[in-house]
């Protein structure tokens, strides 16, 4: 059974940091490109960051460049999103996605940036 389980979300003040984790199981994690998306209330889901299977390439949305870092640990079947200098506009549900032979989504974790 395929599972993508996000964790690490929560409430943080502007300027703060959070690290999201996405633990994968049930498919070949090391062969999959991994993505983080987010969706704010009333808005479409948007791509935040991606990382290739061999970690040779990462990409970021312009809105998070220089603040967020995506990484992965293929030995632990986990992808991370380090989020620094958080802003209120980063408030959203964050989802991880795996694309290998098929596409899989996690259930999401809520990040709220507020004072």
PDB file of C-alpha atoms in Angstrom:
ATOM      1  CA  UNK A   1       0.000   0.000   0.000  1.00  0.00           C
ATOM      2  CA  UNK A   2       1.382   3.367  -1.052  1.00  0.00           C
ATOM      3  CA  UNK A   3       1.628   5.983   1.642  1.00  0.00           C
ATOM      4  CA  UNK A   4       2.956   9.524   1.760  1.00  0.00           C
ATOM      5  CA  UNK A   5       2.695  10.932   5.259  1.00  0.00           C
ATOM      6  CA  UNK A   6       3.505  14.598   5.840  1.00  0.00           C
ATOM      7  CA  UNK A   7       4.409  16.005   9.235  1.00  0.00           C
ATOM      8  CA  UNK A   8       5.991  19.059  10.782  1.00  0.00           C
ATOM      9  CA  UNK A   9       3.328  21.645  10.125  1.00  0.00           C
ATOM     10  CA  UNK A  10       2.026  24.018  12.754  1.00  0.00           C
ATOM     11  CA  UNK A  11       1.675  27.617  13.842  1.00  0.00           C
ATOM     12  CA  UNK A  12       4.731  29.841  13.565  1.00  0.00           C
ATOM     13  CA  UNK A  13       5.348  33.573  13.821  1.00  0.00           C
ATOM     14  CA  UNK A  14       6.444  35.598  10.799  1.00  0.00           C
ATOM     15  CA  UNK A  15      10.182  35.221  10.316  1.00  0.00           C
ATOM     16  CA  UNK A  16      10.189  31.799  11.892  1.00  0.00           C
ATOM     17  CA  UNK A  17      11.124  28.401  10.517  1.00  0.00           C
ATOM     18  CA  UNK A  18       9.570  24.985  10.092  1.00  0.00           C
ATOM     19  CA  UNK A  19      10.782  21.746   8.589  1.00  0.00           C
ATOM     20  CA  UNK A  20       8.241  19.555   6.872  1.00  0.00           C
ATOM     21  CA  UNK A  21       8.826  15.847   6.369  1.00  0.00           C
ATOM     22  CA  UNK A  22       7.149  13.401   4.021  1.00  0.00           C
ATOM     23  CA  UNK A  23       7.697   9.728   4.760  1.00  0.00           C
ATOM     24  CA  UNK A  24       7.072   7.418   1.809  1.00  0.00           C
ATOM     25  CA  UNK A  25       6.350   3.720   1.592  1.00  0.00           C
ATOM     26  CA  UNK A  26       4.922   1.191  -0.840  1.00  0.00           C
ATOM     27  CA  UNK A  27       6.745   2.313  -3.978  1.00  0.00           C
ATOM     28  CA  UNK A  28      10.263   2.873  -5.261  1.00  0.00           C
ATOM     29  CA  UNK A  29      11.024   6.157  -3.504  1.00  0.00           C
ATOM     30  CA  UNK A  30      14.599   6.409  -4.763  1.00  0.00           C
ATOM     31  CA  UNK A  31      13.363   6.345  -8.368  1.00  0.00           C
ATOM     32  CA  UNK A  32      10.721   9.017  -7.939  1.00  0.00           C
ATOM     33  CA  UNK A  33      10.920  12.752  -8.406  1.00  0.00           C
ATOM     34  CA  UNK A  34       9.468  14.362  -5.299  1.00  0.00           C
ATOM     35  CA  UNK A  35       7.456  17.549  -5.052  1.00  0.00           C
ATOM     36  CA  UNK A  36       6.034  19.857  -2.437  1.00  0.00           C
ATOM     37  CA  UNK A  37       2.828  21.710  -3.272  1.00  0.00           C
ATOM     38  CA  UNK A  38       0.700  24.057  -1.212  1.00  0.00           C
ATOM     39  CA  UNK A  39      -2.872  25.227  -1.300  1.00  0.00           C
ATOM     40  CA  UNK A  40      -4.212  28.262   0.518  1.00  0.00           C
ATOM     41  CA  UNK A  41      -7.948  28.700   1.177  1.00  0.00           C
ATOM     42  CA  UNK A  42      -9.739  29.813  -1.967  1.00  0.00           C
ATOM     43  CA  UNK A  43      -6.653  29.381  -4.140  1.00  0.00           C
ATOM     44  CA  UNK A  44      -5.417  26.743  -6.529  1.00  0.00           C
ATOM     45  CA  UNK A  45      -2.796  24.235  -5.492  1.00  0.00           C
ATOM     46  CA  UNK A  46       0.654  25.481  -6.502  1.00  0.00           C
ATOM     47  CA  UNK A  47       4.026  23.844  -6.918  1.00  0.00           C
ATOM     48  CA  UNK A  48       6.520  24.965  -4.288  1.00  0.00           C
ATOM     49  CA  UNK A  49       9.609  22.836  -4.901  1.00  0.00           C
ATOM     50  CA  UNK A  50      10.844  19.672  -6.565  1.00  0.00           C
ATOM     51  CA  UNK A  51      13.853  17.386  -6.360  1.00  0.00           C
ATOM     52  CA  UNK A  52      14.944  14.692  -8.766  1.00  0.00           C
ATOM     53  CA  UNK A  53      15.538  11.107  -7.730  1.00  0.00           C
ATOM     54  CA  UNK A  54      19.314  11.472  -7.718  1.00  0.00           C
ATOM     55  CA  UNK A  55      19.167  14.886  -5.983  1.00  0.00           C
ATOM     56  CA  UNK A  56      20.967  16.432  -8.920  1.00  0.00           C
ATOM     57  CA  UNK A  57      18.305  19.011  -9.638  1.00  0.00           C
ATOM     58  CA  UNK A  58      16.029  21.129  -7.500  1.00  0.00           C
ATOM     59  CA  UNK A  59      13.508  23.748  -8.532  1.00  0.00           C
ATOM     60  CA  UNK A  60      11.591  26.341  -6.572  1.00  0.00           C
ATOM     61  CA  UNK A  61       8.697  28.683  -7.061  1.00  0.00           C
ATOM     62  CA  UNK A  62       9.869  32.277  -7.305  1.00  0.00           C
ATOM     63  CA  UNK A  63       7.914  33.109  -4.161  1.00  0.00           C
ATOM     64  CA  UNK A  64      10.030  30.789  -1.999  1.00  0.00           C
ATOM     65  CA  UNK A  65      13.468  30.976  -3.627  1.00  0.00           C
ATOM     66  CA  UNK A  66      16.158  31.742  -1.089  1.00  0.00           C
ATOM     67  CA  UNK A  67      13.862  30.860   1.828  1.00  0.00           C
ATOM     68  CA  UNK A  68      12.869  27.222   1.299  1.00  0.00           C
ATOM     69  CA  UNK A  69      15.115  24.216   0.701  1.00  0.00           C
ATOM     70  CA  UNK A  70      13.974  20.821  -0.505  1.00  0.00           C
ATOM     71  CA  UNK A  71      16.074  17.756   0.255  1.00  0.00           C
ATOM     72  CA  UNK A  72      15.663  14.013   0.421  1.00  0.00           C
ATOM     73  CA  UNK A  73      17.120  11.018   2.196  1.00  0.00           C
ATOM     74  CA  UNK A  74      16.709   7.974  -0.013  1.00  0.00           C
ATOM     75  CA  UNK A  75      17.902   5.685   2.784  1.00  0.00           C
ATOM     76  CA  UNK A  76      15.006   6.888   4.939  1.00  0.00           C
ATOM     77  CA  UNK A  77      12.475   7.231   2.090  1.00  0.00           C
ATOM     78  CA  UNK A  78      11.825  10.780   3.222  1.00  0.00           C
ATOM     79  CA  UNK A  79      11.690  14.167   1.569  1.00  0.00           C
ATOM     80  CA  UNK A  80      12.006  17.401   3.521  1.00  0.00           C
ATOM     81  CA  UNK A  81      11.103  21.027   3.071  1.00  0.00           C
ATOM     82  CA  UNK A  82      13.053  23.448   5.237  1.00  0.00           C
ATOM     83  CA  UNK A  83      11.148  26.712   5.394  1.00  0.00           C
ATOM     84  CA  UNK A  84      12.876  29.809   6.751  1.00  0.00           C
ATOM     85  CA  UNK A  85      11.870  33.469   6.970  1.00  0.00           C
ATOM     86  CA  UNK A  86       8.237  32.459   6.840  1.00  0.00           C
ATOM     87  CA  UNK A  87       5.642  35.009   5.808  1.00  0.00           C
ATOM     88  CA  UNK A  88       1.893  35.148   6.409  1.00  0.00           C
ATOM     89  CA  UNK A  89       1.384  34.448   2.692  1.00  0.00           C
ATOM     90  CA  UNK A  90       3.078  31.067   3.185  1.00  0.00           C
ATOM     91  CA  UNK A  91       0.035  29.958   5.164  1.00  0.00           C
ATOM     92  CA  UNK A  92      -1.420  26.920   3.406  1.00  0.00           C
ATOM     93  CA  UNK A  93      -1.869  23.193   3.491  1.00  0.00           C
ATOM     94  CA  UNK A  94       1.358  21.615   2.221  1.00  0.00           C
ATOM     95  CA  UNK A  95       1.302  18.373   0.259  1.00  0.00           C
ATOM     96  CA  UNK A  96       4.028  16.102  -0.982  1.00  0.00           C
ATOM     97  CA  UNK A  97       3.758  14.292  -4.265  1.00  0.00           C
ATOM     98  CA  UNK A  98       5.756  11.481  -5.819  1.00  0.00           C
ATOM     99  CA  UNK A  99       6.003  10.853  -9.521  1.00  0.00           C
ATOM    100  CA  UNK A 100       7.640   7.659 -10.654  1.00  0.00           C
ATOM    101  CA  UNK A 101       5.783   5.062 -12.651  1.00  0.00           C
ATOM    102  CA  UNK A 102       2.644   6.602 -11.115  1.00  0.00           C
ATOM    103  CA  UNK A 103       1.684   9.727  -9.239  1.00  0.00           C
ATOM    104  CA  UNK A 104       0.924   9.699  -5.524  1.00  0.00           C
ATOM    105  CA  UNK A 105      -0.176  12.415  -3.085  1.00  0.00           C
ATOM    106  CA  UNK A 106       0.019  12.765   0.648  1.00  0.00           C
ATOM    107  CA  UNK A 107      -2.842  13.976   2.815  1.00  0.00           C
ATOM    108  CA  UNK A 108      -1.250  17.324   3.655  1.00  0.00           C
ATOM    109  CA  UNK A 109      -0.036  19.206   6.706  1.00  0.00           C
ATOM    110  CA  UNK A 110      -1.193  22.679   7.706  1.00  0.00           C
ATOM    111  CA  UNK A 111       1.247  25.562   8.035  1.00  0.00           C
ATOM    112  CA  UNK A 112      -0.024  28.782   9.576  1.00  0.00           C
ATOM    113  CA  UNK A 113       2.189  31.849   9.767  1.00  0.00           C
ATOM    114  CA  UNK A 114       0.698  34.431  12.076  1.00  0.00           C
ATOM    115  CA  UNK A 115       1.593  36.668  14.987  1.00  0.00           C
TER     116      UNK A 115
END
